[in-house]
Amino acid sequence: MGLLALGTALDWPEAKTKAHHVRAWGIKQLLEIWNKAKVKERDAMLWGDEVEYLVVTYSKDDPKVLLSLRQADILAALAGDKDLAKEVTPPASPGGTKPKDKYPSPVFHPEFGRFMLEATPGKPWGIDFKELLHVEPDMKLRRAIAKDHMLPNEYPITLTTFPRIGSPGVFTEPHYPVSGPKLRSQFVPDEIANPHIRFPTLAANIRSRRGRKVQVNVPVFRDENTPWPWKDPTVNYDLHNWPEDDDVRNGAAPDNFIHMDAMAFGMGSCCLQITFQAKNITEGRKMYDQLSPLGPILLALTAATPIYKGFLADTDVRWNQISKAVDDRTAEELGEKPLQNDRWRIPKSRYASNSTYISEDPRLREEYLDPNLVIDPEIKQQLLDGGMDDRLATHFAHLFIRDPIVIFNEDLEVLDLSKTDHFENIQSTNWQHMRFKPPPADNNIGWRVEFRPMEIQITDFENAAFSVFMVLITRVILSFDLNFYIPITKVDENMETAHKRDAVLQEKFWFRRNLFSSRPSRGSGSGTNTPRSGGGGSRANSRPPSPVGPVEDEYKLMTVNEVINGDEEGEFPGLIPLVESYLDSVNVDVATRCQLARYLDLIRKRASGELWTAARWIREFVKGHEGYRRDSVVSEEVNKDLVGNVIEIGEREAKGKGFKGLGRGVEKLLGGF
Ligand code: ADP
Ligand code: MG
Ligand code: MG
Ligand code: MG
Ligand code: MG
Ligand code: MG
């Protein structure tokens, strides 16, 4: 894996001096692949999912449930298993969809947390509707294979975060003391991170560039007996091991917030990502734009993260916490000090919702773009000079405002244009909610778009449902030529809204009223090459065709239920009804349609409130537990029972038993599925 190639990783002050070098070579590699791949046509409609797991230790008679740090051993066991070499037979699965006899062996990947695993299908899924039915058995297969290569008391679970990561006492197996030189955290040891040099360097250099530790503050949920104002009782103000121990004495841990101080609190979270291959670059750019406004809606709908560091939080999703956990911006870039050493103020972390649209779709109005988008004008000019159009050059010139964080000295000796490592260095540490993935250097696959905001779900049924739903949405967008554009800053606003407790039912989101609106009548035909902007500057984006009416009239606030199921007035059709009419318009056999209906039903019911999100289910589980004292504390005992329940749900699912009679509100999470 190129990303994990070994070498000498530079510490921050030195890495900083090479940042320009990496960017310059990264742009050359980008132009090389752009010139090769921009004409690619008729790539197949392929797609694939990524499922991330926490590995926990659990046994009935052990009072503690812990994070297992055996990622490397588990991956080695998987890699060394000859029976997994090519194809694998799925376990018998009486419930759900009928599996095939054989599946290409799934691929397991390391992740940031040493307690994490990632699994992807053995090969990407194709366009055939029947393929959609193999996602769920394949996900179950992946989980079963992972479990088979663990110790008897280890389990792969798909909670987004471990509820008591960073709590005082023991929460990992084996246990390590805090605090190490890389993270300098007062809550988690350095050993929590994947030991491959890339990961500790990433964490250390983010901290070092920033000039202090990352600050992951999450509002605490205020229950009846929660002391108020609330002071995080786990913060130690008397440590003097590292200069960064001053952070909390300088106000890093404000009242009423759960305070966390390390990358592991964010990048240790699990998510569900989907990557689509487009038939050509134009379609890829269109998909990127059209899926972008759906990000916050799917974030709210998949909400699964109500607990941090042993406390109930007042938010439901992981997104902003990851954003803060890798925020490498300096005080100058954050606007806390006048600009002196840094080049610009940067409004967002490198992990954030995406900040611009990239398509040359004539329906994209200038008003949808952010006039304050920060770009590197020199980079943009190089891309324009290399033949890239204005809008895409703007996108990459925005990503390239960032410094590379992990640099291997050996890579800076000769520029290799048959690789994309320097480009990927910047691209893959811009963690936005959409990612536009150019073909790899050998150009053997197409332009891809990744949809990244969704939270991982507890069962594979749910993970398959959300994956399949998103695939169907892409089909609907393309076949009905839907228009989801709203101003990109409204997408940002929606992303914030999605964090609120029970946002799926309680909040409203900006959404486009008319998805069928056609192209503006005047000025269309602005074809592929927009005029050069002459070196960039703050007005980064070029001018699209003339508008037809005030932009503000094009969108309004809607509930997730309205977006998904349609509004009562019948003015907005709803995404599920659109998917249904798309399925009506194509040839899908009855059996397939029935199985797809299970997935669509889950999403319909989550949006309407008939079923609960995982976040809601976890909250209710904690509240209903005899050991909970209404003080926002998620104790060891509650945590153990919660994880125990999640494991039991998983075992029921693996055996195809269904979830009825499990108690603890599981029927509100999963209904009769
Ligand atoms: P990353 O972590 O960089 O997003 P991964 O390799 O972990 O990438 O996951 C990428 C996903 O894309 C996997 O589900 C994989 O099956 C899928 N995939 C691989 N090749 C293609 C392709 N040509 N088109 C669409 N999806 C693909
Ligand atoms: Mg991956
Ligand atoms: Mg991953
Ligand atoms: Mg990750
Ligand atoms: Mg991914
Ligand atoms: Mg990755």
XYZ file of C-alpha atoms and ligand atoms in Angstrom:
705
model
C 0.000 0.000 0.000
C 1.625 3.237 -1.169
C 0.200 5.211 1.699
C 1.973 3.011 4.198
C 5.369 2.797 2.481
C 8.177 3.008 4.993
C 10.737 5.743 5.273
C 11.972 8.545 7.485
C 9.028 10.652 8.540
C 10.003 14.260 9.192
C 9.097 15.970 12.435
C 7.118 19.140 12.139
C 9.501 22.057 12.016
C 11.440 20.233 9.320
C 8.390 18.948 7.457
C 7.144 22.541 7.234
C 10.237 23.533 5.243
C 9.378 20.884 2.615
C 5.704 21.710 2.335
C 6.162 23.792 -0.777
C 8.178 21.090 -2.412
C 5.448 18.503 -1.820
C 2.730 20.837 -3.120
C 4.710 21.705 -6.245
C 5.288 18.036 -7.070
C 1.745 17.151 -6.090
C 0.423 19.632 -8.661
C 2.710 18.212 -11.350
C 1.417 14.715 -10.607
C -2.167 15.976 -10.628
C -1.693 17.607 -14.035
C -0.123 14.440 -15.365
C -3.104 12.332 -14.371
C -5.574 15.035 -15.412
C -4.153 15.214 -18.903
C -4.181 11.457 -19.217
C -7.600 10.833 -17.678
C -9.761 13.834 -18.626
C -10.759 12.146 -21.869
C -11.583 8.814 -20.276
C -15.034 7.666 -21.357
C -17.460 4.874 -20.621
C -15.986 3.669 -17.386
C -18.315 1.177 -15.768
C -20.795 2.184 -13.104
C -19.021 0.569 -10.157
C -19.251 1.353 -6.499
C -18.013 0.094 -3.146
C -18.598 0.616 0.557
C -16.217 0.833 3.497
C -17.250 -0.434 6.912
C -15.200 0.425 9.986
C -15.242 -1.604 13.212
C -14.148 -1.164 16.801
C -12.560 -4.259 18.277
C -13.668 -4.808 21.876
C -13.048 -7.479 24.482
C -16.136 -8.717 26.249
C -17.130 -11.649 28.370
C -20.171 -12.186 30.527
C -18.278 -12.519 33.790
C -15.753 -9.758 33.219
C -17.079 -6.470 34.626
C -15.136 -4.462 32.062
C -15.447 -4.154 28.335
C -12.232 -2.878 26.755
C -10.805 -1.748 23.436
C -8.516 -4.434 22.068
C -5.297 -3.045 20.628
C -4.546 -6.134 18.554
C -5.249 -4.594 15.135
C -1.861 -5.634 13.758
C -2.216 -9.250 14.953
C -5.712 -9.534 13.576
C -4.651 -8.137 10.202
C -1.691 -10.520 10.156
C -3.966 -13.459 10.927
C -6.288 -12.400 8.097
C -3.434 -11.933 5.642
C -1.942 -15.303 6.554
C -5.143 -17.277 6.103
C -4.762 -19.314 2.915
C -8.461 -20.178 2.865
C -9.159 -16.504 2.287
C -6.892 -16.314 -0.707
C -9.495 -15.938 -3.430
C -13.105 -16.634 -2.732
C -15.058 -17.360 0.408
C -18.368 -19.032 1.129
C -20.718 -16.876 3.154
C -22.197 -18.231 6.378
C -25.736 -19.597 6.186
C -28.055 -16.651 6.626
C -31.727 -17.584 6.845
C -32.822 -13.966 7.385
C -32.297 -11.175 4.914
C -31.213 -11.615 1.348
C -30.009 -14.900 -0.072
C -26.241 -14.972 -0.461
C -24.338 -16.270 -3.470
C -22.225 -19.382 -3.084
C -18.938 -17.547 -3.229
C -17.746 -14.002 -2.730
C -14.359 -12.540 -3.645
C -12.478 -12.421 -0.401
C -13.060 -9.100 1.371
C -10.197 -6.692 1.921
C -9.242 -5.637 5.444
C -7.435 -2.372 6.067
C -5.707 -0.797 9.054
C -7.150 2.414 10.497
C -5.936 5.185 12.759
C -7.057 3.604 16.009
C -5.147 0.496 17.019
C -8.543 -0.831 18.109
C -10.056 -0.370 14.635
C -10.432 -2.373 11.441
C -11.847 -1.461 8.069
C -13.317 -3.874 5.545
C -14.290 -3.389 1.922
C -15.793 -5.840 -0.550
C -13.336 -8.042 -2.439
C -14.181 -6.222 -5.608
C -16.405 -3.234 -6.316
C -20.112 -3.764 -6.936
C -21.530 -3.481 -10.453
C -24.580 -1.795 -11.883
C -26.930 -4.776 -11.890
C -29.796 -4.386 -9.387
C -29.232 -7.933 -8.220
C -25.785 -6.894 -7.039
C -27.464 -4.626 -4.519
C -28.782 -7.705 -2.773
C -25.286 -9.035 -2.181
C -24.112 -6.088 -0.165
C -25.777 -7.214 3.062
C -24.574 -10.869 2.927
C -21.115 -9.611 1.996
C -21.065 -7.233 4.965
C -22.125 -10.093 7.232
C -19.434 -12.248 5.717
C -16.831 -9.591 6.398
C -17.890 -9.350 10.022
C -17.859 -13.147 10.408
C -14.399 -13.414 8.865
C -13.093 -10.636 11.091
C -14.526 -12.372 14.165
C -12.974 -15.693 13.068
C -9.526 -14.119 13.212
C -9.947 -12.693 16.688
C -9.650 -14.184 20.143
C -12.823 -15.775 21.537
C -13.453 -12.743 23.763
C -12.870 -10.179 20.986
C -15.683 -8.798 18.834
C -15.854 -6.438 15.867
C -18.669 -3.999 16.625
C -20.008 -1.096 14.646
C -20.563 1.590 17.220
C -19.118 4.870 15.941
C -17.143 5.477 19.120
C -16.212 3.486 22.201
C -18.337 5.121 24.919
C -15.591 5.179 27.545
C -12.491 5.872 25.460
C -10.319 8.250 27.486
C -12.160 7.721 30.774
C -10.042 7.451 33.915
C -8.783 3.956 34.640
C -8.388 1.080 32.250
C -10.119 1.093 28.878
C -7.694 -0.734 26.601
C -6.337 -4.264 26.499
C -3.432 -4.191 27.134
C -3.367 -1.129 29.353
C -0.777 1.629 28.830
C -0.171 4.672 30.988
C -0.659 8.214 29.679
C 0.906 10.379 28.440
C 3.239 9.681 25.561
C 5.450 12.052 23.563
C 3.421 11.875 20.341
C -0.110 12.672 21.507
C 0.786 14.248 24.865
C -2.784 13.515 25.836
C -3.789 13.398 29.460
C -6.530 10.883 28.632
C -5.206 8.381 26.092
C -1.786 6.717 25.672
C 0.252 7.019 22.463
C -0.315 3.277 22.048
C -3.966 3.956 21.191
C -2.853 4.895 17.653
C -1.792 2.479 14.935
C 1.989 2.223 15.560
C 2.888 2.593 11.890
C 5.050 5.706 11.768
C 2.541 7.511 9.561
C -0.113 7.693 12.274
C 1.811 8.917 15.330
C 3.589 11.378 13.032
C 0.260 12.612 11.731
C -0.954 13.192 15.289
C 2.288 14.736 16.530
C 2.708 17.046 13.531
C -0.887 18.257 13.704
C -0.319 19.155 17.347
C 3.020 20.706 16.592
C 1.800 22.756 13.635
C -1.134 23.964 15.668
C 1.135 24.984 18.529
C -0.948 23.241 21.195
C -2.990 20.087 21.535
C -6.160 19.678 19.570
C -9.226 20.726 21.520
C -12.208 18.459 21.148
C -14.913 20.001 23.310
C -18.388 18.506 23.128
C -21.327 20.021 24.996
C -22.402 17.718 27.800
C -26.032 16.600 27.976
C -27.720 18.226 30.972
C -29.829 15.693 32.826
C -31.848 16.137 36.078
C -28.904 15.469 38.363
C -26.091 16.853 36.225
C -24.288 19.494 38.301
C -24.524 22.885 36.572
C -22.334 24.546 35.567
C -20.636 21.278 34.793
C -16.880 20.903 35.083
C -15.406 17.864 33.348
C -14.313 15.891 36.433
C -11.735 13.901 34.483
C -9.536 16.892 33.570
C -6.269 17.098 35.481
C -5.058 20.685 35.936
C -1.871 19.706 37.772
C 0.119 17.831 35.144
C 3.580 19.107 34.247
C 5.021 16.516 31.867
C 4.761 18.426 28.598
C 4.484 22.084 27.666
C 1.015 21.198 26.327
C -0.112 20.354 29.847
C -0.585 24.124 30.152
C -3.445 23.981 27.627
C -6.100 23.229 30.259
C -4.699 25.918 32.535
C -5.073 28.318 29.626
C -8.758 27.621 29.186
C -8.820 24.617 26.842
C -11.524 22.908 28.925
C -14.477 25.281 29.355
C -17.454 24.596 31.643
C -20.279 22.404 30.340
C -18.101 20.655 27.772
C -16.631 17.171 27.718
C -12.957 17.933 27.092
C -10.755 15.761 24.884
C -7.262 16.492 23.677
C -6.097 13.999 21.065
C -6.600 12.865 17.500
C -7.785 9.446 18.710
C -11.023 10.968 19.995
C -11.943 11.867 16.431
C -10.103 9.568 14.056
C -10.965 6.712 16.406
C -14.574 6.985 15.168
C -16.128 4.593 12.675
C -18.074 5.619 9.623
C -19.728 4.237 6.523
C -18.344 5.521 3.218
C -19.448 4.889 -0.330
C -17.349 5.407 -3.457
C -18.942 5.626 -6.930
C -17.209 5.442 -10.253
C -18.633 7.759 -12.885
C -18.661 7.049 -16.596
C -16.491 10.089 -17.221
C -15.163 13.176 -15.476
C -18.227 15.284 -16.319
C -20.553 12.824 -14.662
C -18.215 12.536 -11.691
C -18.208 16.292 -11.181
C -21.958 16.366 -11.415
C -22.344 13.566 -8.841
C -19.984 15.360 -6.486
C -22.100 18.505 -6.593
C -25.485 16.835 -6.453
C -24.614 14.559 -3.533
C -23.067 17.376 -1.560
C -26.351 18.903 -0.249
C -27.465 15.409 0.811
C -24.516 15.059 3.187
C -26.039 16.732 6.256
C -29.371 14.985 5.731
C -27.704 11.558 5.749
C -25.554 12.584 8.700
C -28.658 13.413 10.761
C -30.429 10.288 9.561
C -27.546 7.999 10.538
C -26.862 9.725 13.901
C -25.170 7.241 16.237
C -22.781 9.117 18.546
C -24.353 10.351 21.818
C -21.528 9.448 24.262
C -17.953 10.693 24.658
C -15.386 9.745 27.305
C -18.027 8.271 29.609
C -20.544 11.149 29.424
C -23.761 11.684 27.525
C -23.195 14.480 25.010
C -25.674 17.045 23.842
C -24.883 16.181 20.205
C -25.758 13.096 18.202
C -23.037 12.746 15.555
C -19.266 12.374 15.324
C -18.477 14.836 12.520
C -17.372 18.003 14.350
C -15.415 16.004 16.873
C -13.286 14.479 14.130
C -12.978 17.921 12.620
C -11.563 19.315 15.870
C -9.405 16.247 16.481
C -7.339 16.938 13.338
C -7.533 20.714 13.251
C -3.953 21.772 12.571
C -4.693 25.475 12.081
C -2.379 27.936 13.810
C -3.600 30.850 15.926
C -3.022 33.100 12.892
C -5.011 30.895 10.556
C -7.783 30.704 13.136
C -7.937 34.495 13.243
C -6.850 34.685 16.877
C -3.703 36.647 15.938
C -2.896 38.968 13.036
C -1.365 37.224 10.034
C 2.412 37.315 10.219
C 3.921 33.939 9.420
C 0.967 32.223 7.823
C -0.511 32.997 4.464
C -4.217 33.209 5.145
C -7.026 32.856 7.593
C -8.790 29.555 7.129
C -12.405 29.265 8.198
C -12.539 25.463 8.502
C -10.517 22.509 9.737
C -9.018 20.212 7.107
C -11.770 17.785 8.171
C -14.974 19.647 7.301
C -17.901 19.850 4.951
C -16.758 20.663 1.447
C -16.525 24.289 0.488
C -17.118 24.494 -3.222
C -18.911 22.916 -6.130
C -16.890 21.552 -9.038
C -19.258 20.899 -11.933
C -19.607 23.016 -15.054
C -23.314 22.321 -14.978
C -25.077 25.438 -16.332
C -27.577 25.101 -13.475
C -24.804 25.989 -11.030
C -25.379 29.675 -10.277
C -22.633 31.928 -9.040
C -24.691 32.608 -5.921
C -24.294 28.994 -4.828
C -20.538 29.381 -4.555
C -18.744 30.876 -1.585
C -17.224 34.238 -2.561
C -14.840 33.916 0.403
C -13.419 30.555 -0.607
C -9.722 30.541 0.241
C -7.495 29.328 -2.565
C -3.801 29.432 -3.398
C -3.716 31.684 -6.488
C -0.311 30.448 -7.624
C -1.427 26.838 -7.535
C -4.556 27.770 -9.402
C -2.517 29.506 -12.095
C -0.291 26.464 -12.511
C -3.346 24.282 -12.984
C -4.864 26.719 -15.499
C -1.573 26.874 -17.363
C -1.581 23.081 -17.396
C -4.940 23.106 -19.174
C -7.370 22.570 -16.302
C -10.605 24.539 -16.357
C -11.263 27.295 -13.867
C -13.751 25.550 -11.639
C -11.771 22.370 -11.068
C -8.546 24.368 -10.693
C -10.337 26.334 -7.990
C -11.252 23.153 -6.152
C -7.705 21.830 -6.081
C -6.256 25.271 -5.344
C -8.518 25.223 -2.304
C -7.371 21.770 -1.148
C -3.776 22.868 -1.662
C -3.962 25.715 0.859
C -3.055 23.001 3.385
C 0.405 21.840 4.342
C 1.279 18.172 3.953
C 1.546 16.729 7.464
C 3.490 13.515 6.997
C 6.496 13.744 4.685
C 9.012 10.963 4.087
C 12.447 12.308 3.237
C 13.138 9.537 0.699
C 10.175 10.649 -1.390
C 11.681 14.062 -2.061
C 14.681 12.860 -4.020
C 13.221 12.420 -7.515
C 9.870 13.461 -8.901
C 8.117 10.363 -10.176
C 5.323 11.277 -12.554
C 4.179 7.685 -12.730
C 2.974 8.049 -9.139
C 0.486 10.277 -7.366
C 1.980 10.135 -3.864
C 2.547 13.868 -3.417
C -0.853 14.745 -4.780
C -2.442 12.117 -2.521
C -0.538 13.460 0.449
C -2.568 16.677 0.274
C -5.757 15.162 -1.171
C -6.081 12.387 1.417
C -5.596 14.715 4.383
C -8.382 17.007 3.162
C -11.164 15.082 4.856
C -14.224 16.732 3.370
C -17.674 15.212 3.289
C -17.346 14.558 -0.445
C -14.110 13.523 -2.110
C -13.412 13.753 -5.802
C -10.983 10.911 -6.559
C -9.026 11.136 -9.826
C -7.935 7.866 -11.426
C -4.710 6.396 -10.039
C -1.462 7.032 -11.902
C -1.828 3.974 -14.130
C -5.219 5.318 -15.186
C -6.781 1.832 -15.092
C -9.923 2.908 -13.255
C -12.168 5.901 -13.641
C -13.074 9.172 -11.910
C -14.701 8.449 -8.573
C -16.753 10.337 -6.040
C -16.828 9.396 -2.384
C -19.748 10.128 -0.057
C -18.279 10.343 3.449
C -20.636 11.800 6.054
C -22.623 8.742 7.161
C -22.231 7.244 10.628
C -21.685 3.518 10.864
C -24.805 1.610 11.945
C -25.005 -1.176 14.512
C -26.187 -3.896 12.112
C -25.138 -4.836 8.604
C -28.775 -4.719 7.597
C -28.762 -0.989 8.336
C -25.337 -0.454 6.767
C -26.488 -2.221 3.630
C -29.728 -0.219 3.642
C -27.949 3.137 3.713
C -25.374 2.034 1.141
C -28.028 0.758 -1.249
C -30.157 3.856 -0.716
C -27.250 6.080 -1.693
C -26.563 4.011 -4.795
C -30.202 4.280 -5.819
C -30.098 8.027 -5.195
C -27.189 8.349 -7.613
C -29.198 6.454 -10.217
C -32.173 8.726 -9.650
C -30.070 11.862 -9.882
C -28.632 10.782 -13.214
C -31.740 9.353 -14.774
C -34.102 12.198 -13.738
C -31.364 14.820 -14.042
C -32.200 16.128 -10.568
C -30.981 19.472 -9.311
C -30.148 19.638 -5.583
C -28.114 22.856 -5.717
C -28.355 25.267 -2.820
C -25.704 27.773 -1.767
C -22.729 25.853 -0.409
C -22.756 27.922 2.786
C -26.259 26.563 3.463
C -24.820 23.067 3.275
C -22.332 24.151 5.968
C -25.178 25.434 8.084
C -27.049 22.158 7.655
C -23.967 20.246 8.738
C -24.020 22.126 12.048
C -27.746 21.534 12.414
C -27.236 17.785 11.932
C -25.247 17.696 15.182
C -28.172 18.692 17.376
C -29.731 16.097 19.587
C -32.402 14.246 17.586
C -31.928 16.622 14.636
C -33.589 14.035 12.434
C -36.932 14.804 14.080
C -36.449 18.171 15.770
C -34.604 20.311 13.230
C -35.084 21.779 9.797
C -32.575 21.824 6.970
C -32.153 24.081 3.947
C -33.215 22.144 0.904
C -34.030 22.862 -2.706
C -37.767 23.186 -3.392
C -37.815 22.136 -7.023
C -35.513 19.294 -7.940
C -36.659 19.331 -11.551
C -35.807 22.947 -12.297
C -34.302 23.147 -15.722
C -31.307 25.039 -16.898
C -31.467 28.843 -16.862
C -32.739 30.067 -20.209
C -30.172 32.772 -20.779
C -26.458 32.279 -20.987
C -26.557 28.517 -21.034
C -24.134 26.878 -23.380
C -21.242 28.076 -21.264
C -19.423 24.983 -22.308
C -16.380 23.347 -20.954
C -13.787 26.057 -20.786
C -14.655 29.020 -18.600
C -12.421 32.038 -19.033
C -9.279 32.199 -16.997
C -9.530 34.341 -13.934
C -6.031 35.721 -14.350
C -4.292 34.369 -11.332
C -7.035 33.912 -8.808
C -7.444 36.220 -5.860
C -10.420 36.146 -3.561
C -13.013 35.906 -6.335
C -12.067 32.353 -6.964
C -14.975 31.121 -9.008
C -15.882 32.000 -12.545
C -19.251 33.275 -13.633
C -21.991 30.811 -14.526
C -24.988 31.694 -16.734
C -27.476 34.407 -15.765
C -29.955 33.566 -13.040
C -33.692 33.263 -13.502
C -34.975 34.497 -10.151
C -33.712 35.308 -6.687
C -31.686 32.372 -5.353
C -33.393 32.685 -1.960
C -36.657 31.564 -3.572
C -35.116 28.287 -4.662
C -34.759 26.700 -1.250
C -36.480 26.558 2.114
C -36.248 24.864 5.496
C -37.541 21.295 5.546
C -37.564 18.455 8.040
C -35.650 15.288 7.241
C -39.016 13.567 7.017
C -40.114 16.002 4.298
C -36.861 15.576 2.405
C -37.049 11.786 2.549
C -40.783 11.077 2.425
C -42.214 14.216 0.788
C -44.297 17.024 2.255
C -47.966 16.931 3.090
C -48.889 19.662 0.608
C -47.533 17.457 -2.154
C -45.162 20.202 -3.278
C -41.974 18.326 -2.536
C -41.955 14.710 -3.732
C -39.431 13.229 -1.266
C -36.382 11.142 -2.062
C -37.919 7.753 -1.317
C -40.912 8.326 -3.620
C -38.429 9.450 -6.293
C -36.463 6.246 -5.820
C -39.730 4.294 -6.063
C -40.707 5.955 -9.315
C -37.243 5.358 -10.666
C -37.544 1.662 -9.765
C -40.951 1.646 -11.481
C -39.326 2.994 -14.624
C -36.660 0.311 -14.865
C -36.847 -3.424 -15.088
C -36.472 -4.872 -11.600
C -37.772 -8.328 -10.842
C -40.268 -8.754 -8.037
C -37.952 -10.596 -5.682
C -35.297 -7.917 -5.957
C -37.865 -5.171 -5.540
C -39.124 -6.804 -2.325
C -35.681 -6.894 -0.819
C -34.981 -3.299 -1.794
C -38.267 -2.386 -0.120
C -36.880 -3.581 3.236
C -34.058 -1.093 2.907
C -36.227 1.762 1.761
C -38.647 1.033 4.595
C -35.928 1.373 7.188
C -34.941 4.768 5.830
C -38.525 5.919 5.500
C -39.211 4.984 9.126
C -36.036 6.513 10.499
C -36.975 9.763 8.806
C -40.564 9.733 10.062
C -39.584 8.858 13.632
C -41.393 5.541 13.589
C -37.973 4.037 14.231
C -35.147 5.528 16.263
C -31.645 6.439 15.177
C -28.842 4.566 16.956
C -28.109 7.778 18.862
C -31.652 7.837 20.233
C -31.563 4.133 21.022
C -28.281 4.460 22.927
C -29.616 7.449 24.905
C -32.742 5.565 25.858
C -30.671 2.527 26.761
C -28.538 4.579 29.149
C -31.542 6.387 30.660
C -33.366 3.137 31.207
C -30.415 1.411 32.862
C -30.714 0.761 36.598
C -27.117 1.916 37.062
C -27.687 5.356 35.486
C -28.059 8.205 38.001
C -29.404 10.909 35.706
C -26.113 12.745 36.012
C -24.875 12.291 32.405
C -22.294 9.706 33.526
C -22.056 6.518 31.470
C -20.460 4.190 33.994
C -18.384 1.097 33.401
C -21.433 -1.007 34.219
C -23.734 0.783 31.765
C -21.042 0.693 29.093
C -20.594 -3.031 29.537
C -24.308 -3.710 29.173
C -24.591 -1.415 26.168
C -21.710 -3.084 24.348
C -23.021 -6.492 25.450
C -26.363 -5.668 23.855
C -24.694 -4.512 20.664
C -22.765 -7.791 20.516
C -25.977 -9.728 21.076
C -27.726 -7.832 18.278
C -24.782 -8.767 16.049
C -25.003 -12.442 16.974
C -28.730 -12.475 16.334
C -28.131 -10.914 12.956
C -25.367 -13.366 12.060
C -27.643 -16.260 12.871
C -30.526 -14.722 10.945
C -32.687 -14.836 14.032
C -34.261 -11.403 13.809
C -34.291 -8.942 16.648
C -37.697 -9.510 18.174
C -37.813 -10.127 21.905
C -34.339 -8.719 22.575
C -35.834 -6.081 24.854
C -34.081 -2.811 25.684
C -35.955 -0.969 22.977
C -34.289 -2.848 20.117
C -37.662 -3.025 18.342
C -37.650 0.802 18.200
C -34.251 0.696 16.504
C -34.880 -2.107 14.055
C -38.625 -2.617 13.975
C -39.785 -5.932 12.612
C -36.803 -6.333 10.300
P -10.311 5.060 0.691
O -10.051 4.628 2.109
O -9.215 5.842 0.103
O -11.622 5.764 0.549
P -10.684 2.223 0.082
O -9.816 1.463 -0.831
O -10.658 1.895 1.522
O -10.369 3.758 -0.224
O -12.194 2.066 -0.368
C -12.621 2.394 -1.634
C -13.923 1.761 -1.996
O -14.078 1.959 -3.389
C -14.032 0.268 -1.756
O -15.331 -0.059 -1.355
C -13.781 -0.332 -3.140
O -14.475 -1.551 -3.338
C -14.370 0.716 -4.015
N -13.791 0.719 -5.362
C -12.633 0.207 -5.762
N -12.460 0.400 -7.087
C -13.529 1.068 -7.507
C -13.943 1.574 -8.761
N -13.204 1.440 -9.849
N -15.109 2.212 -8.804
C -15.857 2.384 -7.704
N -15.525 1.929 -6.499
C -14.369 1.277 -6.394
Mg -10.683 2.980 3.213
Mg -11.494 4.276 6.824
Mg -10.679 6.960 8.884
Mg -12.916 6.067 2.132
Mg -8.769 5.664 3.736
